Each structure stands twice: as structure tokens, then as C-alpha cells.
Short mmCIF file of N, CA, C and O in Angstrom, two decimals:
data_model
loop_
_atom_site.label_atom_id
_atom_site.label_comp_id
_atom_site.label_asym_id
_atom_site.label_seq_id
_atom_site.Cartn_x
_atom_site.Cartn_y
_atom_site.Cartn_z
N UNK A 248 -18.53 -29.04 -14.84
CA UNK A 248 -17.38 -28.62 -14.06
C UNK A 248 -17.61 -27.18 -13.59
O UNK A 248 -17.99 -26.31 -14.36
N UNK A 249 -17.36 -26.94 -12.34
CA UNK A 249 -17.57 -25.61 -11.76
C UNK A 249 -16.47 -24.66 -12.24
O UNK A 249 -15.32 -25.06 -12.40
N UNK A 250 -16.83 -23.39 -12.48
CA UNK A 250 -15.81 -22.43 -12.90
C UNK A 250 -14.81 -22.19 -11.77
O UNK A 250 -15.16 -22.17 -10.60
N UNK A 251 -13.56 -22.01 -12.15
CA UNK A 251 -12.53 -21.74 -11.15
C UNK A 251 -12.48 -20.25 -10.85
O UNK A 251 -12.59 -19.43 -11.75
N UNK A 252 -12.33 -19.96 -9.59
CA UNK A 252 -12.23 -18.57 -9.17
C UNK A 252 -10.77 -18.20 -9.05
O UNK A 252 -9.93 -19.03 -8.74
N UNK A 253 -10.50 -16.94 -9.29
CA UNK A 253 -9.14 -16.47 -9.10
C UNK A 253 -8.85 -16.42 -7.60
O UNK A 253 -9.78 -16.38 -6.79
N UNK A 254 -7.59 -16.43 -7.23
CA UNK A 254 -7.26 -16.39 -5.80
C UNK A 254 -7.83 -15.13 -5.15
O UNK A 254 -7.90 -14.08 -5.77
N UNK A 255 -8.22 -15.27 -3.91
CA UNK A 255 -8.78 -14.13 -3.18
C UNK A 255 -7.67 -13.12 -2.88
O UNK A 255 -6.58 -13.49 -2.44
N UNK A 256 -7.96 -11.88 -3.11
CA UNK A 256 -6.99 -10.82 -2.84
C UNK A 256 -7.04 -10.42 -1.38
O UNK A 256 -8.10 -10.42 -0.75
N UNK A 257 -5.89 -10.04 -0.87
CA UNK A 257 -5.84 -9.47 0.47
C UNK A 257 -6.33 -8.02 0.38
O UNK A 257 -6.15 -7.35 -0.63
N UNK A 258 -6.94 -7.55 1.43
CA UNK A 258 -7.39 -6.15 1.51
C UNK A 258 -6.18 -5.29 1.83
O UNK A 258 -5.36 -5.63 2.66
N UNK A 259 -6.09 -4.14 1.18
CA UNK A 259 -4.99 -3.19 1.40
C UNK A 259 -5.45 -2.12 2.37
O UNK A 259 -6.54 -1.55 2.23
N UNK A 260 -4.63 -1.84 3.35
CA UNK A 260 -4.87 -0.73 4.26
C UNK A 260 -3.55 0.00 4.46
O UNK A 260 -2.49 -0.52 4.14
N UNK A 261 -3.60 1.21 4.97
CA UNK A 261 -2.41 2.04 5.10
C UNK A 261 -2.20 2.46 6.55
O UNK A 261 -3.15 2.78 7.24
N UNK A 262 -0.93 2.48 6.95
CA UNK A 262 -0.60 3.05 8.25
C UNK A 262 -0.84 4.55 8.17
O UNK A 262 -1.02 5.11 7.08
N UNK A 263 -0.84 5.24 9.31
CA UNK A 263 -1.05 6.68 9.31
C UNK A 263 -0.02 7.42 8.46
O UNK A 263 -0.35 8.31 7.70
N UNK A 264 1.25 7.02 8.59
CA UNK A 264 2.30 7.70 7.82
C UNK A 264 2.17 7.43 6.33
O UNK A 264 2.38 8.32 5.51
N UNK A 265 1.80 6.22 5.95
CA UNK A 265 1.62 5.90 4.53
C UNK A 265 0.40 6.64 3.97
O UNK A 265 0.41 7.09 2.82
N UNK A 266 -0.63 6.79 4.79
CA UNK A 266 -1.82 7.54 4.35
C UNK A 266 -1.46 9.00 4.07
O UNK A 266 -1.95 9.58 3.10
N UNK A 267 -0.59 9.57 4.88
CA UNK A 267 -0.15 10.95 4.64
C UNK A 267 0.69 11.03 3.37
O UNK A 267 0.57 11.99 2.61
N UNK A 268 1.53 10.03 3.13
CA UNK A 268 2.30 10.00 1.89
C UNK A 268 1.37 9.89 0.69
O UNK A 268 1.59 10.53 -0.33
N UNK A 269 0.33 9.10 0.82
CA UNK A 269 -0.64 8.90 -0.25
C UNK A 269 -1.34 10.22 -0.61
O UNK A 269 -1.58 10.50 -1.78
N UNK A 270 -1.64 11.03 0.39
CA UNK A 270 -2.29 12.31 0.16
C UNK A 270 -1.43 13.25 -0.68
O UNK A 270 -1.95 14.11 -1.38
N UNK A 271 -0.11 13.09 -0.60
CA UNK A 271 0.80 13.98 -1.32
C UNK A 271 1.07 13.55 -2.76
O UNK A 271 1.74 14.26 -3.50
N UNK A 272 0.56 12.41 -3.16
CA UNK A 272 0.73 11.95 -4.54
C UNK A 272 -0.35 12.59 -5.39
O UNK A 272 -1.54 12.35 -5.18
N UNK A 273 0.06 13.41 -6.35
CA UNK A 273 -0.92 14.12 -7.17
C UNK A 273 -0.82 13.76 -8.65
O UNK A 273 -1.77 13.96 -9.39
N UNK A 274 0.29 13.24 -9.08
CA UNK A 274 0.48 12.89 -10.48
C UNK A 274 -0.35 11.66 -10.84
O UNK A 274 -0.31 10.65 -10.14
N UNK A 275 -1.05 11.74 -11.94
CA UNK A 275 -1.86 10.61 -12.38
C UNK A 275 -0.98 9.40 -12.70
O UNK A 275 -1.35 8.26 -12.43
N UNK A 276 0.19 9.64 -13.26
CA UNK A 276 1.12 8.55 -13.57
C UNK A 276 1.59 7.86 -12.29
O UNK A 276 1.70 6.62 -12.25
N UNK A 277 1.87 8.63 -11.25
CA UNK A 277 2.31 8.05 -9.98
C UNK A 277 1.17 7.26 -9.33
O UNK A 277 1.40 6.19 -8.77
N UNK A 278 -0.04 7.76 -9.41
CA UNK A 278 -1.20 7.06 -8.84
C UNK A 278 -1.40 5.73 -9.58
O UNK A 278 -1.64 4.69 -8.96
N UNK A 279 -1.28 5.76 -10.89
CA UNK A 279 -1.44 4.54 -11.68
C UNK A 279 -0.35 3.53 -11.33
O UNK A 279 -0.64 2.33 -11.16
N UNK A 280 0.89 3.98 -11.21
CA UNK A 280 2.00 3.09 -10.86
C UNK A 280 1.80 2.49 -9.47
O UNK A 280 2.02 1.28 -9.27
N UNK A 281 1.38 3.30 -8.52
CA UNK A 281 1.13 2.81 -7.17
C UNK A 281 -0.02 1.80 -7.17
O UNK A 281 0.06 0.75 -6.52
N UNK A 282 -1.07 2.08 -7.92
CA UNK A 282 -2.20 1.18 -7.99
C UNK A 282 -1.77 -0.19 -8.52
O UNK A 282 -2.17 -1.23 -7.98
N UNK A 283 -0.94 -0.21 -9.53
CA UNK A 283 -0.45 -1.48 -10.08
C UNK A 283 0.35 -2.26 -9.04
O UNK A 283 0.20 -3.47 -8.90
N UNK A 284 1.20 -1.56 -8.29
CA UNK A 284 2.00 -2.22 -7.26
C UNK A 284 1.11 -2.78 -6.14
O UNK A 284 1.35 -3.88 -5.64
N UNK A 285 0.08 -2.03 -5.77
CA UNK A 285 -0.83 -2.49 -4.72
C UNK A 285 -1.60 -3.73 -5.15
O UNK A 285 -1.85 -4.63 -4.35
N UNK A 286 -1.96 -3.81 -6.42
CA UNK A 286 -2.64 -5.00 -6.93
C UNK A 286 -1.73 -6.20 -6.85
O UNK A 286 -2.13 -7.28 -6.42
N UNK A 287 -0.47 -6.03 -7.24
CA UNK A 287 0.49 -7.13 -7.18
C UNK A 287 0.61 -7.66 -5.75
O UNK A 287 0.55 -8.87 -5.51
N UNK A 288 0.75 -6.76 -4.80
CA UNK A 288 0.91 -7.16 -3.40
C UNK A 288 -0.37 -7.78 -2.85
O UNK A 288 -0.32 -8.72 -2.07
N UNK A 289 -1.53 -7.28 -3.27
CA UNK A 289 -2.78 -7.83 -2.76
C UNK A 289 -3.04 -9.25 -3.29
O UNK A 289 -3.60 -10.07 -2.59
N UNK A 290 -2.60 -9.52 -4.50
CA UNK A 290 -2.79 -10.85 -5.08
C UNK A 290 -1.80 -11.85 -4.49
O UNK A 290 -2.15 -13.00 -4.23
N UNK A 291 -0.57 -11.41 -4.26
CA UNK A 291 0.47 -12.30 -3.71
C UNK A 291 1.27 -11.54 -2.65
O UNK A 291 2.29 -10.95 -2.95
N UNK A 292 0.83 -11.56 -1.40
CA UNK A 292 1.52 -10.83 -0.34
C UNK A 292 2.97 -11.28 -0.11
O UNK A 292 3.76 -10.54 0.46
N UNK A 293 3.33 -12.46 -0.58
CA UNK A 293 4.70 -12.94 -0.40
C UNK A 293 5.64 -12.48 -1.51
O UNK A 293 6.82 -12.85 -1.52
N UNK A 294 5.16 -11.67 -2.43
CA UNK A 294 5.96 -11.25 -3.57
C UNK A 294 7.17 -10.41 -3.15
O UNK A 294 8.22 -10.48 -3.75
N UNK A 295 7.04 -9.65 -2.10
CA UNK A 295 8.14 -8.80 -1.63
C UNK A 295 9.17 -9.59 -0.87
O UNK A 295 8.91 -10.71 -0.40
N UNK A 296 10.34 -9.02 -0.76
CA UNK A 296 11.41 -9.70 -0.01
C UNK A 296 11.33 -9.30 1.46
O UNK A 296 11.05 -8.15 1.80
N UNK A 297 11.57 -10.26 2.36
CA UNK A 297 11.53 -9.94 3.79
C UNK A 297 12.70 -9.04 4.18
O UNK A 297 13.81 -9.19 3.67
N UNK A 298 12.43 -8.11 5.06
CA UNK A 298 13.48 -7.23 5.59
C UNK A 298 13.95 -7.78 6.93
O UNK A 298 13.14 -8.30 7.71
N UNK A 299 15.23 -7.67 7.22
CA UNK A 299 15.72 -8.17 8.51
C UNK A 299 15.09 -7.39 9.66
O UNK A 299 14.84 -6.20 9.56
N UNK A 300 14.83 -8.09 10.74
CA UNK A 300 14.23 -7.45 11.90
C UNK A 300 14.53 -8.27 13.14
O UNK A 300 15.10 -9.36 13.06
N UNK A 301 14.11 -7.75 14.27
CA UNK A 301 14.38 -8.43 15.53
C UNK A 301 13.27 -9.40 15.93
O UNK A 301 13.39 -10.09 16.93
N UNK A 302 12.20 -9.45 15.19
CA UNK A 302 11.10 -10.36 15.50
C UNK A 302 10.11 -9.81 16.51
O UNK A 302 9.10 -10.43 16.78
N UNK A 303 10.38 -8.65 17.08
CA UNK A 303 9.48 -8.07 18.08
C UNK A 303 8.24 -7.45 17.44
O UNK A 303 7.16 -7.53 17.98
N UNK A 304 8.42 -6.84 16.29
CA UNK A 304 7.31 -6.18 15.63
C UNK A 304 6.81 -7.00 14.46
O UNK A 304 7.14 -8.18 14.33
N UNK A 305 6.04 -6.38 13.59
CA UNK A 305 5.57 -7.11 12.41
C UNK A 305 6.74 -7.43 11.48
O UNK A 305 7.75 -6.73 11.47
N UNK A 306 6.59 -8.47 10.71
CA UNK A 306 7.63 -8.88 9.76
C UNK A 306 7.47 -8.05 8.49
O UNK A 306 6.60 -8.33 7.67
N UNK A 307 8.32 -7.03 8.36
CA UNK A 307 8.23 -6.13 7.22
C UNK A 307 8.75 -6.81 5.96
O UNK A 307 9.69 -7.60 5.99
N UNK A 308 8.10 -6.47 4.85
CA UNK A 308 8.52 -6.92 3.53
C UNK A 308 8.67 -5.70 2.65
O UNK A 308 8.07 -4.65 2.90
N UNK A 309 9.48 -5.83 1.61
CA UNK A 309 9.70 -4.74 0.67
C UNK A 309 9.37 -5.23 -0.73
O UNK A 309 9.89 -6.26 -1.17
N UNK A 310 8.50 -4.51 -1.41
CA UNK A 310 8.21 -4.80 -2.81
C UNK A 310 8.70 -3.63 -3.63
O UNK A 310 8.36 -2.47 -3.35
N UNK A 311 9.52 -3.91 -4.64
CA UNK A 311 10.04 -2.87 -5.51
C UNK A 311 9.72 -3.21 -6.95
O UNK A 311 10.01 -4.32 -7.40
N UNK A 312 9.11 -2.28 -7.65
CA UNK A 312 8.84 -2.42 -9.07
C UNK A 312 9.75 -1.42 -9.77
O UNK A 312 9.48 -0.22 -9.74
N UNK A 313 10.82 -1.92 -10.38
CA UNK A 313 11.80 -1.04 -11.00
C UNK A 313 11.27 -0.39 -12.28
O UNK A 313 11.71 0.70 -12.64
N UNK A 314 10.33 -1.03 -12.94
CA UNK A 314 9.77 -0.45 -14.17
C UNK A 314 8.88 0.74 -13.83
O UNK A 314 8.99 1.81 -14.43
N UNK A 315 7.99 0.57 -12.87
CA UNK A 315 7.07 1.64 -12.47
C UNK A 315 7.71 2.59 -11.45
O UNK A 315 7.12 3.60 -11.10
N UNK A 316 8.87 2.21 -10.93
CA UNK A 316 9.58 3.00 -9.91
C UNK A 316 8.74 3.21 -8.66
O UNK A 316 8.50 4.35 -8.23
N UNK A 317 8.28 2.11 -8.11
CA UNK A 317 7.48 2.12 -6.88
C UNK A 317 8.15 1.21 -5.87
O UNK A 317 8.65 0.15 -6.22
N UNK A 318 8.16 1.65 -4.62
CA UNK A 318 8.69 0.84 -3.52
C UNK A 318 7.67 0.89 -2.39
O UNK A 318 7.22 1.97 -2.00
N UNK A 319 7.31 -0.28 -1.89
CA UNK A 319 6.37 -0.39 -0.78
C UNK A 319 7.03 -1.17 0.36
O UNK A 319 7.66 -2.19 0.11
N UNK A 320 6.86 -0.69 1.57
CA UNK A 320 7.19 -1.46 2.75
C UNK A 320 5.86 -1.83 3.39
O UNK A 320 4.99 -0.98 3.56
N UNK A 321 5.70 -3.10 3.72
CA UNK A 321 4.41 -3.56 4.21
C UNK A 321 4.57 -4.78 5.10
O UNK A 321 5.62 -5.40 5.15
N UNK A 322 3.50 -5.10 5.81
CA UNK A 322 3.43 -6.36 6.53
C UNK A 322 2.06 -6.96 6.28
O UNK A 322 1.13 -6.28 5.86
N UNK A 323 1.98 -8.26 6.50
CA UNK A 323 0.76 -9.01 6.23
C UNK A 323 0.23 -9.55 7.55
O UNK A 323 1.00 -10.04 8.38
N UNK A 324 -1.08 -9.47 7.73
CA UNK A 324 -1.67 -10.00 8.96
C UNK A 324 -1.56 -11.52 8.99
O UNK A 324 -1.31 -12.16 7.97
N UNK A 325 -1.74 -12.09 10.16
CA UNK A 325 -1.56 -13.52 10.38
C UNK A 325 -2.44 -14.37 9.45
O UNK A 325 -2.00 -15.37 8.89
N UNK A 326 -3.68 -13.96 9.25
CA UNK A 326 -4.58 -14.73 8.39
C UNK A 326 -4.37 -14.44 6.91
O UNK A 326 -5.05 -15.01 6.06
N UNK A 327 -3.44 -13.53 6.61
CA UNK A 327 -3.07 -13.20 5.23
C UNK A 327 -4.22 -12.56 4.45
O UNK A 327 -4.27 -12.64 3.23
N UNK A 328 -5.14 -11.93 5.17
CA UNK A 328 -6.27 -11.30 4.51
C UNK A 328 -6.11 -9.79 4.38
O UNK A 328 -6.86 -9.15 3.65
N UNK A 329 -5.15 -9.22 5.10
CA UNK A 329 -4.92 -7.78 5.08
C UNK A 329 -3.44 -7.51 4.91
O UNK A 329 -2.60 -8.11 5.58
N UNK A 330 -3.13 -6.58 3.99
CA UNK A 330 -1.77 -6.08 3.80
C UNK A 330 -1.76 -4.66 4.32
O UNK A 330 -2.54 -3.83 3.87
N UNK A 331 -0.88 -4.37 5.27
CA UNK A 331 -0.76 -3.02 5.83
C UNK A 331 0.46 -2.36 5.22
O UNK A 331 1.59 -2.79 5.43
N UNK A 332 0.24 -1.32 4.44
CA UNK A 332 1.33 -0.59 3.79
C UNK A 332 1.85 0.43 4.80
O UNK A 332 1.10 1.27 5.30
N UNK A 333 3.15 0.36 5.07
CA UNK A 333 3.76 1.24 6.06
C UNK A 333 4.49 2.42 5.42
O UNK A 333 4.64 3.47 6.04
N UNK A 334 4.96 2.24 4.18
CA UNK A 334 5.76 3.28 3.54
C UNK A 334 5.58 3.19 2.03
O UNK A 334 5.53 2.08 1.47
N UNK A 335 5.47 4.33 1.39
CA UNK A 335 5.29 4.41 -0.06
C UNK A 335 6.38 5.29 -0.64
O UNK A 335 6.65 6.38 -0.13
N UNK A 336 6.97 4.84 -1.73
CA UNK A 336 7.95 5.64 -2.46
C UNK A 336 7.62 5.53 -3.95
O UNK A 336 7.63 4.45 -4.51
N UNK A 337 7.24 6.66 -4.55
CA UNK A 337 6.90 6.67 -5.98
C UNK A 337 7.76 7.70 -6.66
O UNK A 337 7.96 8.76 -6.19
#
């Protein structure tokens, strides 16, 4: 029997504004918390709740981890291979 592979993760990328927010995170605890949230979203991009929108732009989702106190706003590409993080709150 062939070994089973874990599900393929989506690649994480950041919008320009999220990249600037990322540069301002200096606490090791905040970086660790953000890293954990990014792994969750990359493994299951549907984990976040959809945000209401007009349908003209990307379909934004919000993932909130109350334990780690992290909030991400993101959208997923059509092929579900890339998650674009638009906003970070740690």
C-alpha cells in the first residue's frame, strides 16, 4: 500500500499593505502566533469565515484565532493554490 500524503498546502503571499504590517512585527511571540495562523490558513483556506462584499473584487475571508490573538483578512486564488493575505492583526 502506498503511503498517504498530507494535503497540499496553499502558498502564502502578502499584499503590499500586509507586507508593511509584517515588517513592523518584532516580538518573537507575535511572529510565532502569526506563523501558526498562516499554517492553518495554508492547510485549509476555507477555515475563515467569508466577509460580505459586492462580488466585484476578490472574495475576502477572515480567520481569527482568539487563543493566539491573530486576525487575518485574505482571499484565495481560483485554483486554491495561493492565499493572499491582505491584512494582519497581532
